[in-house]
mmCIF file with all atom_site columns, C-alpha atoms in Angstrom:
data_model
loop_
_atom_site.group_PDB
_atom_site.id
_atom_site.type_symbol
_atom_site.label_atom_id
_atom_site.label_alt_id
_atom_site.label_comp_id
_atom_site.label_asym_id
_atom_site.label_entity_id
_atom_site.label_seq_id
_atom_site.pdbx_PDB_ins_code
_atom_site.Cartn_x
_atom_site.Cartn_y
_atom_site.Cartn_z
_atom_site.occupancy
_atom_site.B_iso_or_equiv
_atom_site.pdbx_formal_charge
_atom_site.auth_seq_id
_atom_site.auth_comp_id
_atom_site.auth_asym_id
_atom_site.auth_atom_id
_atom_site.pdbx_PDB_model_num
ATOM 1   C CA . MET A 1 1   ? -16.706 10.827 28.426 1.00 32.00 ? 99  MET A CA 1
ATOM 2   C CA . ALA A 1 2   ? -13.487 8.891  28.259 1.00 35.00 ? 100 ALA A CA 1
ATOM 3   C CA . HIS A 1 3   ? -12.182 6.204  30.536 1.00 32.00 ? 101 HIS A CA 1
ATOM 4   C CA . GLN A 1 4   ? -8.661  6.412  29.150 1.00 38.00 ? 102 GLN A CA 1
ATOM 5   C CA . LEU A 1 5   ? -6.636  8.569  26.795 1.00 36.00 ? 103 LEU A CA 1
ATOM 6   C CA . ARG A 1 6   ? -3.579  7.469  24.903 1.00 36.00 ? 104 ARG A CA 1
ATOM 7   C CA . VAL A 1 7   ? -1.304  8.515  22.068 1.00 35.00 ? 105 VAL A CA 1
ATOM 8   C CA . LEU A 1 8   ? -1.771  6.492  18.897 1.00 36.00 ? 106 LEU A CA 1
ATOM 9   C CA . PHE A 1 9   ? 0.647   8.252  16.557 1.00 36.00 ? 107 PHE A CA 1
ATOM 10  C CA . GLY A 1 10  ? 2.712   11.396 16.501 1.00 37.00 ? 108 GLY A CA 1
ATOM 11  C CA . CYS A 1 11  ? 4.141   13.564 13.723 1.00 41.00 ? 109 CYS A CA 1
ATOM 12  C CA . ALA A 1 12  ? 3.269   17.103 12.672 1.00 42.00 ? 110 ALA A CA 1
ATOM 13  C CA . ALA A 1 13  ? -0.214  16.219 13.845 1.00 45.00 ? 111 ALA A CA 1
ATOM 14  C CA . LEU A 1 14  ? -0.608  14.206 17.034 1.00 46.00 ? 112 LEU A CA 1
ATOM 15  C CA . ILE A 1 15  ? -3.490  11.777 17.455 1.00 46.00 ? 113 ILE A CA 1
ATOM 16  C CA . VAL A 1 16  ? -4.918  11.145 20.903 1.00 51.00 ? 114 VAL A CA 1
ATOM 17  C CA . ALA A 1 17  ? -7.800  8.816  21.660 1.00 47.00 ? 115 ALA A CA 1
ATOM 18  C CA . ALA A 1 18  ? -10.520 8.649  24.273 1.00 50.00 ? 116 ALA A CA 1
ATOM 19  C CA . ALA A 1 19  ? -11.705 5.144  25.080 1.00 50.00 ? 117 ALA A CA 1
ATOM 20  C CA . ALA A 1 20  ? -15.471 4.803  25.281 1.00 52.00 ? 118 ALA A CA 1
ATOM 21  C CA . HIS A 1 21  ? -15.435 0.989  25.171 1.00 56.00 ? 119 HIS A CA 1
ATOM 22  C CA . ALA A 1 22  ? -12.724 -1.677 25.069 1.00 61.00 ? 120 ALA A CA 1
ATOM 23  C CA . ALA A 1 23  ? -12.177 -1.330 21.311 1.00 76.00 ? 121 ALA A CA 1
ATOM 24  C CA . ASP A 1 24  ? -13.880 2.006  20.555 1.00 81.00 ? 122 ASP A CA 1
ATOM 25  C CA . PHE A 1 25  ? -11.989 5.283  20.725 1.00 85.00 ? 123 PHE A CA 1
ATOM 26  C CA . THR A 1 26  ? -12.369 8.885  19.650 1.00 85.00 ? 124 THR A CA 1
ATOM 27  C CA . ALA A 1 27  ? -9.217  10.218 17.981 1.00 90.00 ? 125 ALA A CA 1
ATOM 28  C CA . PHE A 1 28  ? -8.422  13.921 17.689 1.00 94.00 ? 126 PHE A CA 1
ATOM 29  C CA . ILE A 1 29  ? -6.155  14.958 14.832 1.00 94.00 ? 127 ILE A CA 1
ATOM 30  C CA . GLY A 1 30  ? -4.463  18.325 14.438 1.00 96.00 ? 128 GLY A CA 1
ATOM 31  C CA . THR A 1 31  ? -3.876  19.807 10.990 1.00 96.00 ? 129 THR A CA 1
ATOM 32  C CA . TYR A 1 32  ? -2.340  22.640 9.031  1.00 97.00 ? 130 TYR A CA 1
ATOM 33  C CA . THR A 1 33  ? -5.361  24.659 8.016  1.00 97.00 ? 131 THR A CA 1
ATOM 34  C CA . GLY A 1 34  ? -6.238  25.851 4.532  1.00 94.00 ? 132 GLY A CA 1
ATOM 35  C CA . PRO A 1 35  ? -8.900  25.429 1.862  1.00 93.00 ? 133 PRO A CA 1
ATOM 36  C CA . GLU A 1 36  ? -9.486  21.779 2.783  1.00 91.00 ? 134 GLU A CA 1
ATOM 37  C CA . SER A 1 37  ? -8.805  21.852 6.521  1.00 95.00 ? 135 SER A CA 1
ATOM 38  C CA . LYS A 1 38  ? -10.398 23.972 9.237  1.00 96.00 ? 136 LYS A CA 1
ATOM 39  C CA . GLY A 1 39  ? -8.794  22.846 12.490 1.00 97.00 ? 137 GLY A CA 1
ATOM 40  C CA . ILE A 1 40  ? -8.988  19.816 14.789 1.00 97.00 ? 138 ILE A CA 1
ATOM 41  C CA . TYR A 1 41  ? -10.891 16.767 13.569 1.00 96.00 ? 139 TYR A CA 1
ATOM 42  C CA . SER A 1 42  ? -12.311 13.750 15.372 1.00 94.00 ? 140 SER A CA 1
ATOM 43  C CA . PHE A 1 43  ? -12.438 10.162 14.142 1.00 92.00 ? 141 PHE A CA 1
ATOM 44  C CA . HIS A 1 44  ? -13.838 6.948  15.550 1.00 90.00 ? 142 HIS A CA 1
ATOM 45  C CA . PHE A 1 45  ? -11.058 4.420  16.014 1.00 89.00 ? 143 PHE A CA 1
ATOM 46  C CA . ASP A 1 46  ? -11.567 0.662  16.411 1.00 90.00 ? 144 ASP A CA 1
ATOM 47  C CA . SER A 1 47  ? -8.468  -0.651 18.188 1.00 87.00 ? 145 SER A CA 1
ATOM 48  C CA . THR A 1 48  ? -9.348  -4.244 17.254 1.00 89.00 ? 146 THR A CA 1
ATOM 49  C CA . SER A 1 49  ? -9.479  -3.727 13.488 1.00 91.00 ? 147 SER A CA 1
ATOM 50  C CA . GLY A 1 50  ? -7.340  -0.563 13.312 1.00 89.00 ? 148 GLY A CA 1
ATOM 51  C CA . LYS A 1 51  ? -10.070 1.167  11.314 1.00 91.00 ? 149 LYS A CA 1
ATOM 52  C CA . LEU A 1 52  ? -10.602 4.937  11.426 1.00 89.00 ? 150 LEU A CA 1
ATOM 53  C CA . THR A 1 53  ? -13.984 6.356  10.399 1.00 91.00 ? 151 THR A CA 1
ATOM 54  C CA . GLY A 1 54  ? -14.727 10.026 9.917  1.00 87.00 ? 152 GLY A CA 1
ATOM 55  C CA . PRO A 1 55  ? -13.576 12.737 9.997  1.00 91.00 ? 153 PRO A CA 1
ATOM 56  C CA . ALA A 1 56  ? -15.800 15.266 11.715 1.00 93.00 ? 154 ALA A CA 1
ATOM 57  C CA . LEU A 1 57  ? -14.662 18.790 12.504 1.00 95.00 ? 155 LEU A CA 1
ATOM 58  C CA . ALA A 1 58  ? -14.272 18.960 16.290 1.00 96.00 ? 156 ALA A CA 1
ATOM 59  C CA . ILE A 1 59  ? -13.505 22.700 16.343 1.00 97.00 ? 157 ILE A CA 1
ATOM 60  C CA . ASP A 1 60  ? -12.177 25.497 14.144 1.00 97.00 ? 158 ASP A CA 1
ATOM 61  C CA . SER A 1 61  ? -8.579  26.360 15.014 1.00 98.00 ? 159 SER A CA 1
ATOM 62  C CA . SER A 1 62  ? -5.720  27.951 13.082 1.00 98.00 ? 160 SER A CA 1
ATOM 63  C CA . ASN A 1 63  ? -2.855  25.537 12.249 1.00 98.00 ? 161 ASN A CA 1
ATOM 64  C CA . PRO A 1 64  ? -3.225  23.288 15.331 1.00 98.00 ? 162 PRO A CA 1
ATOM 65  C CA . SER A 1 65  ? -0.210  21.248 14.247 1.00 97.00 ? 163 SER A CA 1
ATOM 66  C CA . PHE A 1 66  ? 0.513   19.438 17.531 1.00 98.00 ? 164 PHE A CA 1
ATOM 67  C CA . LEU A 1 67  ? -1.843  18.290 20.282 1.00 98.00 ? 165 LEU A CA 1
ATOM 68  C CA . ALA A 1 68  ? -1.378  17.227 23.904 1.00 97.00 ? 166 ALA A CA 1
ATOM 69  C CA . ILE A 1 69  ? -3.854  15.772 26.389 1.00 95.00 ? 167 ILE A CA 1
ATOM 70  C CA . HIS A 1 70  ? -4.072  16.542 30.108 1.00 96.00 ? 168 HIS A CA 1
ATOM 71  C CA . PRO A 1 71  ? -3.517  13.609 32.508 1.00 94.00 ? 169 PRO A CA 1
ATOM 72  C CA . ASN A 1 72  ? -7.099  14.008 33.783 1.00 93.00 ? 170 ASN A CA 1
ATOM 73  C CA . GLN A 1 73  ? -8.325  13.467 30.198 1.00 88.00 ? 171 GLN A CA 1
ATOM 74  C CA . ARG A 1 74  ? -10.681 16.450 30.389 1.00 94.00 ? 172 ARG A CA 1
ATOM 75  C CA . TYR A 1 75  ? -8.532  19.009 28.539 1.00 97.00 ? 173 TYR A CA 1
ATOM 76  C CA . LEU A 1 76  ? -6.730  19.105 25.201 1.00 97.00 ? 174 LEU A CA 1
ATOM 77  C CA . TYR A 1 77  ? -4.108  21.628 24.093 1.00 98.00 ? 175 TYR A CA 1
ATOM 78  C CA . ALA A 1 78  ? -2.969  22.684 20.617 1.00 98.00 ? 176 ALA A CA 1
ATOM 79  C CA . ALA A 1 79  ? 0.104   24.471 19.318 1.00 98.00 ? 177 ALA A CA 1
ATOM 80  C CA . ASN A 1 80  ? -1.186  27.008 16.785 1.00 98.00 ? 178 ASN A CA 1
ATOM 81  C CA . GLU A 1 81  ? 1.805   27.054 14.448 1.00 98.00 ? 179 GLU A CA 1
ATOM 82  C CA . ASN A 1 82  ? 1.564   30.569 13.049 1.00 98.00 ? 180 ASN A CA 1
ATOM 83  C CA . GLN A 1 83  ? 4.037   33.435 12.733 1.00 97.00 ? 181 GLN A CA 1
ATOM 84  C CA . ASN A 1 84  ? 2.307   35.013 15.714 1.00 97.00 ? 182 ASN A CA 1
ATOM 85  C CA . GLY A 1 85  ? 2.288   31.745 17.637 1.00 98.00 ? 183 GLY A CA 1
ATOM 86  C CA . SER A 1 86  ? -0.287  30.776 20.229 1.00 98.00 ? 184 SER A CA 1
ATOM 87  C CA . ILE A 1 87  ? -1.375  27.855 22.411 1.00 98.00 ? 185 ILE A CA 1
ATOM 88  C CA . SER A 1 88  ? -5.074  26.972 22.707 1.00 98.00 ? 186 SER A CA 1
ATOM 89  C CA . ALA A 1 89  ? -6.806  25.103 25.537 1.00 98.00 ? 187 ALA A CA 1
ATOM 90  C CA . PHE A 1 90  ? -9.977  23.087 24.953 1.00 98.00 ? 188 PHE A CA 1
ATOM 91  C CA . ALA A 1 91  ? -12.412 21.194 27.144 1.00 98.00 ? 189 ALA A CA 1
ATOM 92  C CA . VAL A 1 92  ? -13.131 17.652 25.879 1.00 94.00 ? 190 VAL A CA 1
ATOM 93  C CA . ASP A 1 93  ? -16.819 16.715 25.910 1.00 87.00 ? 191 ASP A CA 1
ATOM 94  C CA . SER A 1 94  ? -17.961 13.406 24.395 1.00 79.00 ? 192 SER A CA 1
ATOM 95  C CA . GLY A 1 95  ? -15.750 13.682 21.337 1.00 78.00 ? 193 GLY A CA 1
ATOM 96  C CA . HIS A 1 96  ? -16.311 17.415 20.914 1.00 89.00 ? 194 HIS A CA 1
ATOM 97  C CA . LEU A 1 97  ? -14.029 20.299 21.847 1.00 97.00 ? 195 LEU A CA 1
ATOM 98  C CA . ARG A 1 98  ? -14.905 23.630 23.431 1.00 97.00 ? 196 ARG A CA 1
ATOM 99  C CA . LEU A 1 99  ? -12.365 26.465 23.443 1.00 98.00 ? 197 LEU A CA 1
ATOM 100 C CA . THR A 1 100 ? -11.413 27.613 26.933 1.00 98.00 ? 198 THR A CA 1
ATOM 101 C CA . ASN A 1 101 ? -8.808  30.219 25.997 1.00 98.00 ? 199 ASN A CA 1
ATOM 102 C CA . THR A 1 102 ? -5.792  31.012 23.835 1.00 98.00 ? 200 THR A CA 1
ATOM 103 C CA . VAL A 1 103 ? -2.517  32.608 24.947 1.00 98.00 ? 201 VAL A CA 1
ATOM 104 C CA . PRO A 1 104 ? 0.492   33.878 22.952 1.00 98.00 ? 202 PRO A CA 1
ATOM 105 C CA . SER A 1 105 ? 3.237   31.249 22.708 1.00 98.00 ? 203 SER A CA 1
ATOM 106 C CA . ARG A 1 106 ? 5.877   33.989 23.136 1.00 98.00 ? 204 ARG A CA 1
ATOM 107 C CA . GLY A 1 107 ? 7.444   33.123 19.769 1.00 98.00 ? 205 GLY A CA 1
ATOM 108 C CA . ALA A 1 108 ? 6.931   32.233 16.117 1.00 98.00 ? 206 ALA A CA 1
ATOM 109 C CA . GLY A 1 109 ? 5.794   28.856 14.825 1.00 98.00 ? 207 GLY A CA 1
ATOM 110 C CA . PRO A 1 110 ? 5.235   26.766 17.975 1.00 98.00 ? 208 PRO A CA 1
ATOM 111 C CA . CYS A 1 111 ? 5.610   23.155 16.826 1.00 98.00 ? 209 CYS A CA 1
ATOM 112 C CA . HIS A 1 112 ? 5.588   21.075 20.011 1.00 98.00 ? 210 HIS A CA 1
ATOM 113 C CA . ILE A 1 113 ? 3.948   21.164 23.440 1.00 98.00 ? 211 ILE A CA 1
ATOM 114 C CA . ALA A 1 114 ? 4.107   18.878 26.484 1.00 98.00 ? 212 ALA A CA 1
ATOM 115 C CA . LEU A 1 115 ? 2.772   18.832 30.041 1.00 98.00 ? 213 LEU A CA 1
ATOM 116 C CA . ASP A 1 116 ? 4.829   18.365 33.171 1.00 98.00 ? 214 ASP A CA 1
ATOM 117 C CA . ARG A 1 117 ? 4.322   15.261 35.330 1.00 95.00 ? 215 ARG A CA 1
ATOM 118 C CA . THR A 1 118 ? 1.957   17.082 37.723 1.00 96.00 ? 216 THR A CA 1
ATOM 119 C CA . GLY A 1 119 ? -0.370  18.379 35.000 1.00 97.00 ? 217 GLY A CA 1
ATOM 120 C CA . ARG A 1 120 ? 0.035   21.916 36.336 1.00 98.00 ? 218 ARG A CA 1
ATOM 121 C CA . TRP A 1 121 ? 2.369   23.315 33.640 1.00 98.00 ? 219 TRP A CA 1
ATOM 122 C CA . LEU A 1 122 ? 2.564   23.289 29.847 1.00 98.00 ? 220 LEU A CA 1
ATOM 123 C CA . PHE A 1 123 ? 5.837   23.618 27.928 1.00 98.00 ? 221 PHE A CA 1
ATOM 124 C CA . ALA A 1 124 ? 6.027   25.022 24.387 1.00 98.00 ? 222 ALA A CA 1
ATOM 125 C CA . ALA A 1 125 ? 8.780   24.942 21.759 1.00 98.00 ? 223 ALA A CA 1
ATOM 126 C CA . ASN A 1 126 ? 8.682   27.859 19.323 1.00 98.00 ? 224 ASN A CA 1
ATOM 127 C CA . TYR A 1 127 ? 10.394  26.544 16.210 1.00 98.00 ? 225 TYR A CA 1
ATOM 128 C CA . GLY A 1 128 ? 10.367  29.684 14.075 1.00 98.00 ? 226 GLY A CA 1
ATOM 129 C CA . SER A 1 129 ? 12.006  31.981 16.605 1.00 98.00 ? 227 SER A CA 1
ATOM 130 C CA . GLY A 1 130 ? 13.908  29.331 18.601 1.00 98.00 ? 228 GLY A CA 1
ATOM 131 C CA . SER A 1 131 ? 12.528  29.802 22.102 1.00 98.00 ? 229 SER A CA 1
ATOM 132 C CA . VAL A 1 132 ? 10.859  27.872 24.917 1.00 98.00 ? 230 VAL A CA 1
ATOM 133 C CA . ALA A 1 133 ? 8.117   28.951 27.317 1.00 98.00 ? 231 ALA A CA 1
ATOM 134 C CA . VAL A 1 134 ? 6.217   27.571 30.312 1.00 98.00 ? 232 VAL A CA 1
ATOM 135 C CA . PHE A 1 135 ? 2.519   28.240 31.008 1.00 98.00 ? 233 PHE A CA 1
ATOM 136 C CA . PRO A 1 136 ? 0.461   27.545 34.144 1.00 98.00 ? 234 PRO A CA 1
ATOM 137 C CA . ILE A 1 137 ? -2.649  25.401 33.725 1.00 98.00 ? 235 ILE A CA 1
ATOM 138 C CA . ARG A 1 138 ? -5.638  26.829 35.574 1.00 98.00 ? 236 ARG A CA 1
ATOM 139 C CA . GLU A 1 139 ? -8.270  24.903 37.529 1.00 97.00 ? 237 GLU A CA 1
ATOM 140 C CA . ASP A 1 140 ? -10.641 25.089 34.546 1.00 97.00 ? 238 ASP A CA 1
ATOM 141 C CA . GLY A 1 141 ? -7.956  23.709 32.199 1.00 98.00 ? 239 GLY A CA 1
ATOM 142 C CA . GLY A 1 142 ? -7.250  27.090 30.642 1.00 98.00 ? 240 GLY A CA 1
ATOM 143 C CA . LEU A 1 143 ? -3.769  28.598 30.342 1.00 98.00 ? 241 LEU A CA 1
ATOM 144 C CA . GLY A 1 144 ? -2.272  31.543 32.202 1.00 98.00 ? 242 GLY A CA 1
ATOM 145 C CA . GLU A 1 145 ? 0.429   33.896 30.981 1.00 97.00 ? 243 GLU A CA 1
ATOM 146 C CA . ALA A 1 146 ? 3.941   32.488 30.632 1.00 98.00 ? 244 ALA A CA 1
ATOM 147 C CA . SER A 1 147 ? 5.762   31.859 33.912 1.00 98.00 ? 245 SER A CA 1
ATOM 148 C CA . ALA A 1 148 ? 9.138   31.342 32.201 1.00 98.00 ? 246 ALA A CA 1
ATOM 149 C CA . PHE A 1 149 ? 10.694  32.125 28.832 1.00 98.00 ? 247 PHE A CA 1
ATOM 150 C CA . PHE A 1 150 ? 14.100  31.516 27.253 1.00 98.00 ? 248 PHE A CA 1
ATOM 151 C CA . GLN A 1 151 ? 15.271  32.761 23.851 1.00 98.00 ? 249 GLN A CA 1
ATOM 152 C CA . HIS A 1 152 ? 17.951  30.569 22.269 1.00 98.00 ? 250 HIS A CA 1
ATOM 153 C CA . ALA A 1 153 ? 20.760  32.100 20.202 1.00 98.00 ? 251 ALA A CA 1
ATOM 154 C CA . GLY A 1 154 ? 23.284  30.844 17.662 1.00 98.00 ? 252 GLY A CA 1
ATOM 155 C CA . SER A 1 155 ? 23.421  28.861 14.414 1.00 98.00 ? 253 SER A CA 1
ATOM 156 C CA . SER A 1 156 ? 25.141  25.883 12.778 1.00 98.00 ? 254 SER A CA 1
ATOM 157 C CA . ILE A 1 157 ? 26.590  24.729 9.459  1.00 98.00 ? 255 ILE A CA 1
ATOM 158 C CA . ASP A 1 158 ? 23.431  24.152 7.383  1.00 97.00 ? 256 ASP A CA 1
ATOM 159 C CA . TYR A 1 159 ? 22.720  27.731 6.358  1.00 94.00 ? 257 TYR A CA 1
ATOM 160 C CA . GLN A 1 160 ? 19.295  26.917 4.923  1.00 94.00 ? 258 GLN A CA 1
ATOM 161 C CA . ARG A 1 161 ? 17.972  25.084 8.014  1.00 96.00 ? 259 ARG A CA 1
ATOM 162 C CA . GLN A 1 162 ? 20.281  26.248 10.782 1.00 98.00 ? 260 GLN A CA 1
ATOM 163 C CA . GLU A 1 163 ? 20.600  29.979 10.189 1.00 98.00 ? 261 GLU A CA 1
ATOM 164 C CA . GLY A 1 164 ? 19.321  30.489 13.744 1.00 98.00 ? 262 GLY A CA 1
ATOM 165 C CA . PRO A 1 165 ? 17.846  28.601 16.703 1.00 98.00 ? 263 PRO A CA 1
ATOM 166 C CA . HIS A 1 166 ? 14.857  26.310 16.075 1.00 98.00 ? 264 HIS A CA 1
ATOM 167 C CA . ALA A 1 167 ? 13.479  24.715 19.228 1.00 98.00 ? 265 ALA A CA 1
ATOM 168 C CA . HIS A 1 168 ? 11.780  21.532 18.010 1.00 98.00 ? 266 HIS A CA 1
ATOM 169 C CA . MET A 1 169 ? 10.724  19.526 21.079 1.00 98.00 ? 267 MET A CA 1
ATOM 170 C CA . VAL A 1 170 ? 10.230  19.989 24.833 1.00 98.00 ? 268 VAL A CA 1
ATOM 171 C CA . VAL A 1 171 ? 10.463  16.916 27.111 1.00 98.00 ? 269 VAL A CA 1
ATOM 172 C CA . PRO A 1 172 ? 10.217  16.868 30.918 1.00 98.00 ? 270 PRO A CA 1
ATOM 173 C CA . SER A 1 173 ? 12.545  14.412 32.634 1.00 97.00 ? 271 SER A CA 1
ATOM 174 C CA . PRO A 1 174 ? 10.943  11.377 34.314 1.00 97.00 ? 272 PRO A CA 1
ATOM 175 C CA . ASP A 1 175 ? 11.552  12.917 37.761 1.00 96.00 ? 273 ASP A CA 1
ATOM 176 C CA . ASN A 1 176 ? 10.047  16.262 36.612 1.00 97.00 ? 274 ASN A CA 1
ATOM 177 C CA . ARG A 1 177 ? 13.150  18.145 37.755 1.00 97.00 ? 275 ARG A CA 1
ATOM 178 C CA . PHE A 1 178 ? 14.424  19.081 34.299 1.00 98.00 ? 276 PHE A CA 1
ATOM 179 C CA . LEU A 1 179 ? 13.175  20.144 30.885 1.00 98.00 ? 277 LEU A CA 1
ATOM 180 C CA . LEU A 1 180 ? 15.093  18.987 27.811 1.00 98.00 ? 278 LEU A CA 1
ATOM 181 C CA . VAL A 1 181 ? 14.785  20.971 24.573 1.00 98.00 ? 279 VAL A CA 1
ATOM 182 C CA . ALA A 1 182 ? 15.994  19.673 21.207 1.00 98.00 ? 280 ALA A CA 1
ATOM 183 C CA . ASP A 1 183 ? 17.094  22.648 19.099 1.00 98.00 ? 281 ASP A CA 1
ATOM 184 C CA . LEU A 1 184 ? 17.519  21.790 15.405 1.00 98.00 ? 282 LEU A CA 1
ATOM 185 C CA . GLY A 1 185 ? 19.219  25.065 14.578 1.00 98.00 ? 283 GLY A CA 1
ATOM 186 C CA . LEU A 1 186 ? 21.903  24.841 17.253 1.00 98.00 ? 284 LEU A CA 1
ATOM 187 C CA . ASP A 1 187 ? 22.719  21.103 17.108 1.00 98.00 ? 285 ASP A CA 1
ATOM 188 C CA . GLU A 1 188 ? 22.087  21.009 20.847 1.00 98.00 ? 286 GLU A CA 1
ATOM 189 C CA . VAL A 1 189 ? 19.855  19.452 23.454 1.00 98.00 ? 287 VAL A CA 1
ATOM 190 C CA . LEU A 1 190 ? 19.522  22.141 26.112 1.00 98.00 ? 288 LEU A CA 1
ATOM 191 C CA . VAL A 1 191 ? 18.807  21.109 29.695 1.00 98.00 ? 289 VAL A CA 1
ATOM 192 C CA . TYR A 1 192 ? 16.853  23.404 32.026 1.00 98.00 ? 290 TYR A CA 1
ATOM 193 C CA . GLY A 1 193 ? 16.258  22.929 35.715 1.00 98.00 ? 291 GLY A CA 1
ATOM 194 C CA . PHE A 1 194 ? 12.502  23.036 36.322 1.00 98.00 ? 292 PHE A CA 1
ATOM 195 C CA . ASP A 1 195 ? 10.820  24.228 39.514 1.00 98.00 ? 293 ASP A CA 1
ATOM 196 C CA . ALA A 1 196 ? 7.331   22.702 39.559 1.00 97.00 ? 294 ALA A CA 1
ATOM 197 C CA . ALA A 1 197 ? 6.332   24.906 42.500 1.00 97.00 ? 295 ALA A CA 1
ATOM 198 C CA . ASN A 1 198 ? 6.423   28.121 40.456 1.00 97.00 ? 296 ASN A CA 1
ATOM 199 C CA . GLY A 1 199 ? 6.954   27.077 36.830 1.00 98.00 ? 297 GLY A CA 1
ATOM 200 C CA . ARG A 1 200 ? 10.457  28.556 36.585 1.00 98.00 ? 298 ARG A CA 1
ATOM 201 C CA . LEU A 1 201 ? 13.338  27.394 34.389 1.00 98.00 ? 299 LEU A CA 1
ATOM 202 C CA . MET A 1 202 ? 17.102  27.700 34.826 1.00 98.00 ? 300 MET A CA 1
ATOM 203 C CA . GLN A 1 203 ? 19.521  26.574 32.121 1.00 95.00 ? 301 GLN A CA 1
ATOM 204 C CA . VAL A 1 204 ? 22.002  24.118 33.600 1.00 96.00 ? 302 VAL A CA 1
ATOM 205 C CA . SER A 1 205 ? 23.733  22.457 30.630 1.00 97.00 ? 303 SER A CA 1
ATOM 206 C CA . ALA A 1 206 ? 23.612  21.615 26.934 1.00 97.00 ? 304 ALA A CA 1
ATOM 207 C CA . ALA A 1 207 ? 24.611  18.497 25.018 1.00 97.00 ? 305 ALA A CA 1
ATOM 208 C CA . LYS A 1 208 ? 26.392  19.520 21.808 1.00 97.00 ? 306 LYS A CA 1
ATOM 209 C CA . LEU A 1 209 ? 25.756  17.187 18.868 1.00 98.00 ? 307 LEU A CA 1
ATOM 210 C CA . PRO A 1 210 ? 27.833  16.784 15.667 1.00 98.00 ? 308 PRO A CA 1
ATOM 211 C CA . PRO A 1 211 ? 27.500  19.803 13.321 1.00 98.00 ? 309 PRO A CA 1
ATOM 212 C CA . GLY A 1 212 ? 24.547  19.471 10.963 1.00 98.00 ? 310 GLY A CA 1
ATOM 213 C CA . SER A 1 213 ? 22.788  16.840 13.104 1.00 97.00 ? 311 SER A CA 1
ATOM 214 C CA . GLY A 1 214 ? 19.665  18.983 13.447 1.00 98.00 ? 312 GLY A CA 1
ATOM 215 C CA . PRO A 1 215 ? 18.113  17.251 16.498 1.00 98.00 ? 313 PRO A CA 1
ATOM 216 C CA . ARG A 1 216 ? 14.332  17.171 16.326 1.00 98.00 ? 314 ARG A CA 1
ATOM 217 C CA . HIS A 1 217 ? 13.006  14.664 18.836 1.00 97.00 ? 315 HIS A CA 1
ATOM 218 C CA . LEU A 1 218 ? 14.208  12.839 21.924 1.00 97.00 ? 316 LEU A CA 1
ATOM 219 C CA . ALA A 1 219 ? 12.877  10.113 24.223 1.00 97.00 ? 317 ALA A CA 1
ATOM 220 C CA . PHE A 1 220 ? 13.800  8.572  27.562 1.00 97.00 ? 318 PHE A CA 1
ATOM 221 C CA . SER A 1 221 ? 14.255  4.852  28.092 1.00 96.00 ? 319 SER A CA 1
ATOM 222 C CA . PRO A 1 222 ? 11.619  3.238  30.375 1.00 94.00 ? 320 PRO A CA 1
ATOM 223 C CA . ASN A 1 223 ? 14.005  3.285  33.356 1.00 92.00 ? 321 ASN A CA 1
ATOM 224 C CA . GLY A 1 224 ? 14.855  6.967  32.740 1.00 91.00 ? 322 GLY A CA 1
ATOM 225 C CA . ARG A 1 225 ? 18.623  6.327  32.645 1.00 92.00 ? 323 ARG A CA 1
ATOM 226 C CA . LEU A 1 226 ? 19.143  6.790  28.876 1.00 95.00 ? 324 LEU A CA 1
#
């Protein structure tokens, strides 16, 4: 199995890699499924040459558009971006994936997931319905039912893209005390207090951005101050 996991690239599909040797990785790539795509694929990645070889189907999964890896490198999670959204948990075994379980995402079109700093909780952003949810991670890497849920409300000036809320990204703060959610539909970054003891959220503030900004992603500086 892996010695180290790291993110190589992120977009609609996130690539994570498991290092088997100094320059040899296994990369997992999520996809939108259809006639030519069946789920999550694995590639061999040479970090010296930058060459990808493959793909091989790691597991069937419906629209696993975004992936996240557990800090212990044994579990992988996928946002199944469907109208009836769900989050799937997989065990990682020598470049292969084995489904542990799937839970409802509590909204439509989940497009982003992230783990808290302890590896005990998973956050999900439901783009289609504009909501955020928190799920406990079990001892076996599987997911429990949602411990917290918030439905956003409102709209902004772009009537085609911002007719309602569209939660696009969930990011825990470096100190794990807050969850930040970029909502494209509201032109806001909402800030929730996060209780890592019980997986609860409490909205504490929101940063309002210029109308039509449509915030999608956010990142902290290395020192966590910006």
